[in-house]
mmCIF file of C-alpha atoms in Angstrom:
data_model
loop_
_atom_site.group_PDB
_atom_site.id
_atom_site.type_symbol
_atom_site.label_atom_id
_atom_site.label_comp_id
_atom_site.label_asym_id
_atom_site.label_seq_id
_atom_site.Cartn_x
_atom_site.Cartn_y
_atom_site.Cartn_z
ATOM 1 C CA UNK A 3 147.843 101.123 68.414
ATOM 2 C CA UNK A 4 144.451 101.510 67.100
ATOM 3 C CA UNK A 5 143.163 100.907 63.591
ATOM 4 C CA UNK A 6 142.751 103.670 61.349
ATOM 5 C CA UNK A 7 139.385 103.752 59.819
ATOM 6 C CA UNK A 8 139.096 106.738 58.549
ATOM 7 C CA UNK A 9 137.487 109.920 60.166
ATOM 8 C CA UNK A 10 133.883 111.167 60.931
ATOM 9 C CA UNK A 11 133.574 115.432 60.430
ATOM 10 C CA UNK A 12 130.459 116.807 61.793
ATOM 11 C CA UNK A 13 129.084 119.924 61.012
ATOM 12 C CA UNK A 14 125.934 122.425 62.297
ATOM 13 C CA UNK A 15 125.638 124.692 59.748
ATOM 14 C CA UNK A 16 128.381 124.648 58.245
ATOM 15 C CA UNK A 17 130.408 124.935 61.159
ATOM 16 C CA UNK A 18 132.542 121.638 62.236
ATOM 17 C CA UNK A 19 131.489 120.802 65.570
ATOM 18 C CA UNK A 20 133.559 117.502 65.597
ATOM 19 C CA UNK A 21 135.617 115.261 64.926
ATOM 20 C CA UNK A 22 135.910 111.807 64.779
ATOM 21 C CA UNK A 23 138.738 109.128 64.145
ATOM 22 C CA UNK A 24 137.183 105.685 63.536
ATOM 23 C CA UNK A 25 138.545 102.568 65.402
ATOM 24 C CA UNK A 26 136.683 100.320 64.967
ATOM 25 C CA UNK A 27 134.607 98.703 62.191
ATOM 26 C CA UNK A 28 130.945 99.644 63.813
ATOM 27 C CA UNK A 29 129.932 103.184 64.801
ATOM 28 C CA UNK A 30 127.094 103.681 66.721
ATOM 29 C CA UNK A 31 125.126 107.144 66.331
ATOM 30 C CA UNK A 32 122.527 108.429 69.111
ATOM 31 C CA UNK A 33 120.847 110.812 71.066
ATOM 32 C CA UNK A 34 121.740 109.511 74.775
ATOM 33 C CA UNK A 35 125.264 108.229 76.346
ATOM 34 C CA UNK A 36 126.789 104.668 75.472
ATOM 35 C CA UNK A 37 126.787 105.183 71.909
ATOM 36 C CA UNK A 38 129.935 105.521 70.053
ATOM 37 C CA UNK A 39 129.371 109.162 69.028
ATOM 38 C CA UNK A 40 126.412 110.995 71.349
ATOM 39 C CA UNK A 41 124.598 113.575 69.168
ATOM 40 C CA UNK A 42 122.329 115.424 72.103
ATOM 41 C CA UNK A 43 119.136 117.192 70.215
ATOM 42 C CA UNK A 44 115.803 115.886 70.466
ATOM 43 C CA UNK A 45 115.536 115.015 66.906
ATOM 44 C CA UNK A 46 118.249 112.008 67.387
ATOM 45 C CA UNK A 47 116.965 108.905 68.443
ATOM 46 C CA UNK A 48 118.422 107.136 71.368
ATOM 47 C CA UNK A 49 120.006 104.643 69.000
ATOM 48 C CA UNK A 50 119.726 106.294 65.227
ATOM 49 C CA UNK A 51 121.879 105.050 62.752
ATOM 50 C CA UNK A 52 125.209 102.204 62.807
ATOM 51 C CA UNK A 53 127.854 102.798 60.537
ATOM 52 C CA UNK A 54 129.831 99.636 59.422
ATOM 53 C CA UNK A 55 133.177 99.271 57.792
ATOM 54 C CA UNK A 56 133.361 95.528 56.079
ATOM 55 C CA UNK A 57 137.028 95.183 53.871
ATOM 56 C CA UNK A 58 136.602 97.774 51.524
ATOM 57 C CA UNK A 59 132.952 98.502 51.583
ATOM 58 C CA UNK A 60 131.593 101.200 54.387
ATOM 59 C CA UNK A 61 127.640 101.430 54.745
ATOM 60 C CA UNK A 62 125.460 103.494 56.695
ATOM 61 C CA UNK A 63 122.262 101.897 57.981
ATOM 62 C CA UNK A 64 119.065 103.994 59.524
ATOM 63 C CA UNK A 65 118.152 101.585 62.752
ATOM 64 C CA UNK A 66 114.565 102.813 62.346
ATOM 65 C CA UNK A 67 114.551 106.456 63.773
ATOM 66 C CA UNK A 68 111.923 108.658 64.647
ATOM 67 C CA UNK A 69 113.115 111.656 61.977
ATOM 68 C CA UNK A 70 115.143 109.504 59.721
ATOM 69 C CA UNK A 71 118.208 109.268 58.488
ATOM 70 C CA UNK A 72 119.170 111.499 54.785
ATOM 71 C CA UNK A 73 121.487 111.277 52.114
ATOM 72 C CA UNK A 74 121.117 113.404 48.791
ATOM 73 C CA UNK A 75 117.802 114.536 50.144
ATOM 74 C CA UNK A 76 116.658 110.996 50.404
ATOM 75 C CA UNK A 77 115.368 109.369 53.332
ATOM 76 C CA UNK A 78 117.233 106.138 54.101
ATOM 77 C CA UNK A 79 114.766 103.185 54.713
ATOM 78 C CA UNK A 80 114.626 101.487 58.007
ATOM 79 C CA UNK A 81 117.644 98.611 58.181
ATOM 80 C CA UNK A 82 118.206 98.725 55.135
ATOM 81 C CA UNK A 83 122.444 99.262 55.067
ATOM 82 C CA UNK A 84 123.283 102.249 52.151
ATOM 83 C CA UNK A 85 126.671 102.076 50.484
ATOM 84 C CA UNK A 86 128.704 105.528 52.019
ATOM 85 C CA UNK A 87 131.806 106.401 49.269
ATOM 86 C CA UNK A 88 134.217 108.495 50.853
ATOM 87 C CA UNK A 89 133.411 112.335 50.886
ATOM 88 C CA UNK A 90 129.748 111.817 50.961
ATOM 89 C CA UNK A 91 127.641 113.289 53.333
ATOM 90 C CA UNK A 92 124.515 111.899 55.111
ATOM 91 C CA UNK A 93 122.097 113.635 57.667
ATOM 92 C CA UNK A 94 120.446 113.308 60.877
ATOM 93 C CA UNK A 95 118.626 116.268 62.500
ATOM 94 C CA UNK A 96 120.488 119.376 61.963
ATOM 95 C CA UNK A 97 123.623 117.415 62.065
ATOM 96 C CA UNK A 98 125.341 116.879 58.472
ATOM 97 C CA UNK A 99 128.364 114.047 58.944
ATOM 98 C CA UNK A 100 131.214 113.648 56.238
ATOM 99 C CA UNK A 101 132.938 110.724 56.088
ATOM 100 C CA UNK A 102 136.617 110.863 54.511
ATOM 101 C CA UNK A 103 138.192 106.752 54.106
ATOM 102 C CA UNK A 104 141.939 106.487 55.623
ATOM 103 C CA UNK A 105 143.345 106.449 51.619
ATOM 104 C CA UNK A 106 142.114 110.048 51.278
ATOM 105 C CA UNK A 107 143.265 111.629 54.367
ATOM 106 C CA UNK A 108 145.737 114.226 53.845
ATOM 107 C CA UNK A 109 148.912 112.608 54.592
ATOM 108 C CA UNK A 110 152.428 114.486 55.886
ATOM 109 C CA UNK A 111 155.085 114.725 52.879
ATOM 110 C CA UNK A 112 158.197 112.719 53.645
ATOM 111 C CA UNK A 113 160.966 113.076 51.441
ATOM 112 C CA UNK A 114 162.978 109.964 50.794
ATOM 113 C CA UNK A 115 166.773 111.112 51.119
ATOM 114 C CA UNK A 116 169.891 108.401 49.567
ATOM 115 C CA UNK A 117 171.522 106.652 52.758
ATOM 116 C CA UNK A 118 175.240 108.567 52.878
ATOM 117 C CA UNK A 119 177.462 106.312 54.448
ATOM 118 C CA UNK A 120 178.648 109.563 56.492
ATOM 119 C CA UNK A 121 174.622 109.458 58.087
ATOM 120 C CA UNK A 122 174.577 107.999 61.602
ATOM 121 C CA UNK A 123 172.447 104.718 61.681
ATOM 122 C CA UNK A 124 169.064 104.338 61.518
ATOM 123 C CA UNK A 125 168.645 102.804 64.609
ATOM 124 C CA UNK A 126 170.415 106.255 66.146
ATOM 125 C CA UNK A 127 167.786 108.295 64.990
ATOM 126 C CA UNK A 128 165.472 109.390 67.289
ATOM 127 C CA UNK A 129 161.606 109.222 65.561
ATOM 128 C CA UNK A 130 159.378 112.588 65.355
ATOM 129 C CA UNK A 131 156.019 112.221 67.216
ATOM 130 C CA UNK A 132 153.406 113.273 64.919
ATOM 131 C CA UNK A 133 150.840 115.457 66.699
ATOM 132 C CA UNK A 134 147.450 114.455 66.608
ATOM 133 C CA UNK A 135 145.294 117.492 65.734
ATOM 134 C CA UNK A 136 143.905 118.492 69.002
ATOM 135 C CA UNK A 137 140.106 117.711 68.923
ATOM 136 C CA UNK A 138 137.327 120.114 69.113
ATOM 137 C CA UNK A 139 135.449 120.259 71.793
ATOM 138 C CA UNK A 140 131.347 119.203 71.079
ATOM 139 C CA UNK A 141 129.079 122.129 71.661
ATOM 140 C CA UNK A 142 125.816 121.021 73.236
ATOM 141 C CA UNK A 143 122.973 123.505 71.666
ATOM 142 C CA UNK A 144 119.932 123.620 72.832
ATOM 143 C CA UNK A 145 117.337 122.046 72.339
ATOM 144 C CA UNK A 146 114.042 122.946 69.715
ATOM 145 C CA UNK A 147 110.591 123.377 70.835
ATOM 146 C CA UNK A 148 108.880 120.411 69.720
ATOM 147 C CA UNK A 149 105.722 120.294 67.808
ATOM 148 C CA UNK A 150 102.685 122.485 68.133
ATOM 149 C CA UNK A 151 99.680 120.991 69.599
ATOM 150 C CA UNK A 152 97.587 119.540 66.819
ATOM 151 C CA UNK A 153 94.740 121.486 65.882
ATOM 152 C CA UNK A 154 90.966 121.218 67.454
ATOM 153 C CA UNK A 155 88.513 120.644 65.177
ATOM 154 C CA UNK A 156 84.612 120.782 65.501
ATOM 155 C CA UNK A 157 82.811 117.566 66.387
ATOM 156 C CA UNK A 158 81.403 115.614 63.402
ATOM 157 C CA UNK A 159 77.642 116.380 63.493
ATOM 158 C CA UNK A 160 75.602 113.745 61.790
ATOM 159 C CA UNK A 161 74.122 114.819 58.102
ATOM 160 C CA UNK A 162 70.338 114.829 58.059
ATOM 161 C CA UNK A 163 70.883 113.881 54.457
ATOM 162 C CA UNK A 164 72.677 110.779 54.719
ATOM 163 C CA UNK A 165 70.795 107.624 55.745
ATOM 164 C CA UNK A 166 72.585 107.094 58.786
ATOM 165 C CA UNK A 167 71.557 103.817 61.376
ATOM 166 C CA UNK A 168 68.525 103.385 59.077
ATOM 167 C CA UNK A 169 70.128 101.553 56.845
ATOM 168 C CA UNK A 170 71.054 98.549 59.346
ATOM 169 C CA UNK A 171 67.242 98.292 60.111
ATOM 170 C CA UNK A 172 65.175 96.260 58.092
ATOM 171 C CA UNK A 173 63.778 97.085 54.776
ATOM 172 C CA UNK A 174 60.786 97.623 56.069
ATOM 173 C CA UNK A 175 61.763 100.952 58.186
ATOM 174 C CA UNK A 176 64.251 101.982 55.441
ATOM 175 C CA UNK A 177 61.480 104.759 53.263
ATOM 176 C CA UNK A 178 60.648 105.945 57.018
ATOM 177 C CA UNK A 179 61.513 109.536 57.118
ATOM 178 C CA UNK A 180 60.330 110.477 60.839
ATOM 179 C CA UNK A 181 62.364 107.031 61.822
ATOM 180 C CA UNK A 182 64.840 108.220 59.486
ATOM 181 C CA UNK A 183 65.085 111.731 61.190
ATOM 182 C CA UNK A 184 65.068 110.433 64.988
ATOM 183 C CA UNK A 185 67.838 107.856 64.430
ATOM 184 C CA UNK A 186 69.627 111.009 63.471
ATOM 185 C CA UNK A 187 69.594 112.278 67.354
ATOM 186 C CA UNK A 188 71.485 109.045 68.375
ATOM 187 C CA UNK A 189 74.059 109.540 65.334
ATOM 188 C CA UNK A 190 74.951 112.721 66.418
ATOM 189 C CA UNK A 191 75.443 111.777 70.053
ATOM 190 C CA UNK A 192 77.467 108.798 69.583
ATOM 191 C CA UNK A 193 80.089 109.465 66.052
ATOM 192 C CA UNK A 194 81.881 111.900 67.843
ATOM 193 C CA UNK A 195 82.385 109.529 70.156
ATOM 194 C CA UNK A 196 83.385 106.731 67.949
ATOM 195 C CA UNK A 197 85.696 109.319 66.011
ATOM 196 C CA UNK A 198 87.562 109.751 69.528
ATOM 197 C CA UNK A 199 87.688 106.068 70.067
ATOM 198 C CA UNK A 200 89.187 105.656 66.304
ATOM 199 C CA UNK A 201 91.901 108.261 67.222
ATOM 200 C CA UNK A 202 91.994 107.568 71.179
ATOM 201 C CA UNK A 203 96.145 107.547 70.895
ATOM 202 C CA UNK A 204 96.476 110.832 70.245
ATOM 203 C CA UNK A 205 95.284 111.221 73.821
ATOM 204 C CA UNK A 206 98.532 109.461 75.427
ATOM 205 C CA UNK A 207 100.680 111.613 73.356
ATOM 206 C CA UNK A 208 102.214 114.392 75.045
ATOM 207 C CA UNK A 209 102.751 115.940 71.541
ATOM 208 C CA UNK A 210 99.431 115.497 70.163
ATOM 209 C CA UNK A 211 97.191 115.341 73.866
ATOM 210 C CA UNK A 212 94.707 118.155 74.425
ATOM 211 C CA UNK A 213 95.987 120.828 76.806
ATOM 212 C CA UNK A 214 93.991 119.595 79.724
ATOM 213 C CA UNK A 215 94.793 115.936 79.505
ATOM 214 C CA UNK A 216 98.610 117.237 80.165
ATOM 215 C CA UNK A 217 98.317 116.963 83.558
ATOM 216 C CA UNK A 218 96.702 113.993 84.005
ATOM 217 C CA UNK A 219 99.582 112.527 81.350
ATOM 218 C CA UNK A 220 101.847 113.983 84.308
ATOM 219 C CA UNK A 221 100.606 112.174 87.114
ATOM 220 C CA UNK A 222 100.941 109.035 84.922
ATOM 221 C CA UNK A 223 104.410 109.395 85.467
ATOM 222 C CA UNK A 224 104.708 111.148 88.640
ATOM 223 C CA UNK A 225 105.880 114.553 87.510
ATOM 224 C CA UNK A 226 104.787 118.043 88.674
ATOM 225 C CA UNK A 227 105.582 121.463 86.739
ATOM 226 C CA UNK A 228 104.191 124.608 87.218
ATOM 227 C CA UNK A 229 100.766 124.979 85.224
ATOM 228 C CA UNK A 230 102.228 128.929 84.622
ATOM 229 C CA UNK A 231 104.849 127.425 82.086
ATOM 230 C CA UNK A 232 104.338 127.784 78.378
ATOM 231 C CA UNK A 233 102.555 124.804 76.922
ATOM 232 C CA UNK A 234 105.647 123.805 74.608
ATOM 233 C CA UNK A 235 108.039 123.150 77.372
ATOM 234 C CA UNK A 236 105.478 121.251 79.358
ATOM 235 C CA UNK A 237 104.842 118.998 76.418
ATOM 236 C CA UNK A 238 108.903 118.805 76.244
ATOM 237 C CA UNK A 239 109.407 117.676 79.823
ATOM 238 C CA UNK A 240 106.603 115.185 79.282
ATOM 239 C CA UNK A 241 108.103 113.638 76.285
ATOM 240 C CA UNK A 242 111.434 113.547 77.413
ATOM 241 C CA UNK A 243 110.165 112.180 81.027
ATOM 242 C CA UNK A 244 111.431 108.399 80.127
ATOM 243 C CA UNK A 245 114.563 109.321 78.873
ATOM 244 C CA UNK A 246 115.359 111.848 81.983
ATOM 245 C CA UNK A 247 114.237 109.224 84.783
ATOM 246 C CA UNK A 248 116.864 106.230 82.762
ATOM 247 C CA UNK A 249 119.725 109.170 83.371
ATOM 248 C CA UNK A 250 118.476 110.117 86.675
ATOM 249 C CA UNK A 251 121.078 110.471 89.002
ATOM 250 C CA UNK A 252 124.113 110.976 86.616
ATOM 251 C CA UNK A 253 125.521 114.407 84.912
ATOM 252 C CA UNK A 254 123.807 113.374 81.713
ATOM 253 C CA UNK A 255 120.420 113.458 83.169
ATOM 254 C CA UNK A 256 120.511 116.580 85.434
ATOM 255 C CA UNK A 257 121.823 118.550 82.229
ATOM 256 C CA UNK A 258 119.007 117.389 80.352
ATOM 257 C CA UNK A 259 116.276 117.845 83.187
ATOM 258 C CA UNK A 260 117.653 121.559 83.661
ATOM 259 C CA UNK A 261 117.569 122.212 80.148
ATOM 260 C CA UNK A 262 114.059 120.787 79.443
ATOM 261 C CA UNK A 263 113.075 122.630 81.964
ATOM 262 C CA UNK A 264 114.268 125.999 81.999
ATOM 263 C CA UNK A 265 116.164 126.369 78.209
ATOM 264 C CA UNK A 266 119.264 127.085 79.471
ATOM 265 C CA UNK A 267 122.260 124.310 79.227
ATOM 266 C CA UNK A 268 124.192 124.234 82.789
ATOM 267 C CA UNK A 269 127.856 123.188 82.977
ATOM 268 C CA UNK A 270 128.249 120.332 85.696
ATOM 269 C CA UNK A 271 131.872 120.112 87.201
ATOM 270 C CA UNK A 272 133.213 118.231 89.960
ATOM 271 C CA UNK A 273 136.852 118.999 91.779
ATOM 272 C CA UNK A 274 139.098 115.461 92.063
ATOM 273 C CA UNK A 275 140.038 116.416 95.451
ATOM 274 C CA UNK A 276 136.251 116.748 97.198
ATOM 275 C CA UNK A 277 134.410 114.088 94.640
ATOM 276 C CA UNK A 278 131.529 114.061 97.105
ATOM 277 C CA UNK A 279 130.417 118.215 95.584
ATOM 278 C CA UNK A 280 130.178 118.904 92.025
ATOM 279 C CA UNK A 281 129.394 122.681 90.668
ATOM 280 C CA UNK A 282 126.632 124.088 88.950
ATOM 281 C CA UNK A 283 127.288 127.180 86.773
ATOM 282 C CA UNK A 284 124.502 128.760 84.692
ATOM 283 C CA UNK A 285 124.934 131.590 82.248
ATOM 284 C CA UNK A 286 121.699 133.310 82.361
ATOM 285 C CA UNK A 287 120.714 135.506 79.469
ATOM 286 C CA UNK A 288 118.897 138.461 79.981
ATOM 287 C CA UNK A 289 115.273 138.770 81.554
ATOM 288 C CA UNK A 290 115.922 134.625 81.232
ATOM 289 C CA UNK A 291 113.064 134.705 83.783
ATOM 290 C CA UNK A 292 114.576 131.450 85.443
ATOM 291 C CA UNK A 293 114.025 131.208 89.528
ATOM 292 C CA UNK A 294 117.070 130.252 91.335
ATOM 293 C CA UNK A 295 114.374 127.966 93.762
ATOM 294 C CA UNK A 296 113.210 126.014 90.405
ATOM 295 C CA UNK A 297 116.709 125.178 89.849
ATOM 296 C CA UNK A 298 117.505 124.244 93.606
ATOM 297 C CA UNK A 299 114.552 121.805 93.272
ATOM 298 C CA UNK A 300 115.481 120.015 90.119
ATOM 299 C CA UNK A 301 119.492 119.420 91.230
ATOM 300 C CA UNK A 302 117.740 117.892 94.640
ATOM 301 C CA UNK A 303 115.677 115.965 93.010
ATOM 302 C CA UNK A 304 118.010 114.374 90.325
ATOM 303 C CA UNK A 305 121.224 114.159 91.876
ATOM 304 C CA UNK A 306 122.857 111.633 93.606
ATOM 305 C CA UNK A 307 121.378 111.472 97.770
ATOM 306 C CA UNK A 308 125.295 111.293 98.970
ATOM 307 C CA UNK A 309 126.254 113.838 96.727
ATOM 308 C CA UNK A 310 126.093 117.555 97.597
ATOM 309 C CA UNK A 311 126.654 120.842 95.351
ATOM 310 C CA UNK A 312 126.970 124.552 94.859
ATOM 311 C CA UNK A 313 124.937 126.508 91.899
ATOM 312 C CA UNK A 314 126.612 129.804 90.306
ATOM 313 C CA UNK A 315 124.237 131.433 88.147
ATOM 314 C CA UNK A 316 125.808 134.430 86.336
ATOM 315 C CA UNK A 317 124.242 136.915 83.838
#
């Protein structure tokens, strides 16, 4: 029988979208598969926060996430465990998590009746099962639009007031004002440049890049989309790609490459008795604008090569 721990009850918005009945004495939270409780939005990190139960003290420890871990409106710092009382509530994305100790879970009323020697024996009686309540089932919801494109600004243009290069000459050519003036046509030619340099990883961020470095970013990692596609879910597929080419090949992955690109989450089934097809099903909204070809392509291309499949796309 399996240790009771306590239970884990996560909401979206107020409404519970789980629950979970701790086990064991670490819980692992995280965006991807293999963690003890998978939270799939792209503001959970692949591994985001561990939950530990030590004797009576439980703690809830951020393991250095992108968007952080809350509780009371606070920001948790990086691996650094926080004492979690029972009935508090912490945060991670749009996922708020209760966590209710195994002393203050409701527990059934049993009434204690005398032992009448007329009662059959206790080892006669047959025990009640208690039923478990039955689980509900996680809703995936789709995933945000990540961050606008940072803005473009003008380039820096050198100010004919300041001194500029002059000042590393010597003293000599420092109270030249022609010198002073033509230094200024190498300033303005080369700290724009050096700004660019100062900031050159904003370049190699698919969030941040400009527009046109996005498909050279691409062929970095061997990706094509169509350049017709709104710039948010191209920078989407790009900074997913790692995660989608780890998963490639399994149901996790090809949910996640057909939601990244095209918005809409499919539901992946397979029938015990013909393992070798699994089924596709799509419920398209209206004027969804999705081609059934785009979809084709990405199942090829992610699924397993021995595997084959059908695709039902319904409005």
């Amino acid at each position: 029988m399996s240790a009771n721990l306590g239970q884990l009850i996560i909401q979206i918005e107020g409404n519970v979208v789980q629950t979970y009945s701790i086990s064991k004495p670490i819980v692992i939270f995280g965006r991807v598969p293999g963690n003890d409780i998978t939270l799939p939005h792209p503001q959970i990190s692949r591994q985001h926060a561990e939950m530990r139960i030590e004797g009576p003290h439980t703690t809830i420890t951020d393991l250095n996430s992108s968007n952080g871990t809350f509780m009371n409106g606070e920001r948790l710092l990086a691996n650094q465990p926080r004492v979690l009382a029972s009935g508090e509530i912490f945060t991670m994305g749009p996922f708020s998590i209760r966590y209710v100790a195994p002393e203050t879970q409701e527990q059934p009323s049993v009434e204690v009746v005398p032992e009448n020697p007329a009662d059959p024996p206790l080892e006669d009686v047959v025990p009640v099962a208690l039923v478990e309540p039955t689980p509900i089932v996680f809703v995936r919801i789709q995933p945000v639009q990540v961050a606008p494109p940072r803005p473009t600004f003008p380039a820096i243009s050198a100010d004919p007031a300041s001194e500029g290069y002059q000042v590393d000459l010597p003293v000599i050519f420092q109270e030249n004002d022609f010198l002073r003036r033509f230094l200024l046509i190498f300033a303005s030619i080369w700290e724009p440049l050096e700004q660019r340099q100062d900031h050159i990883e904003l370049y190699f961020d698919p969030r941040t890049s400009p527009r046109s470095f996005l498909p050279w970013l691409a062929n970095w990692l061997d990706i094509s989309f169509n350049r017709h596609w709104p710039e948010t879910r191209i920078r989407h597929l790009l900074a997913e790609a790692i995660d989608l080419y780890r998963w490639r090949g399994t149901a996790y992955g090809m949910t996640r490459m057909i939601e990244v690109c095209t918005g809409i989450t499919p539901e992946i089934s397979d029938d015990p008795e013909n393992p070798m097809i699994f089924h596709v099903r799509m419920a398209m909204p209206v004027d969804s604008g999705v081609d059934q070809g785009l979809v084709d392509d990405l199942i090829r291309s992610h699924k397993p090569a021995h595997a084959g499949y059908t695709l039902e796309m319904v409005s």
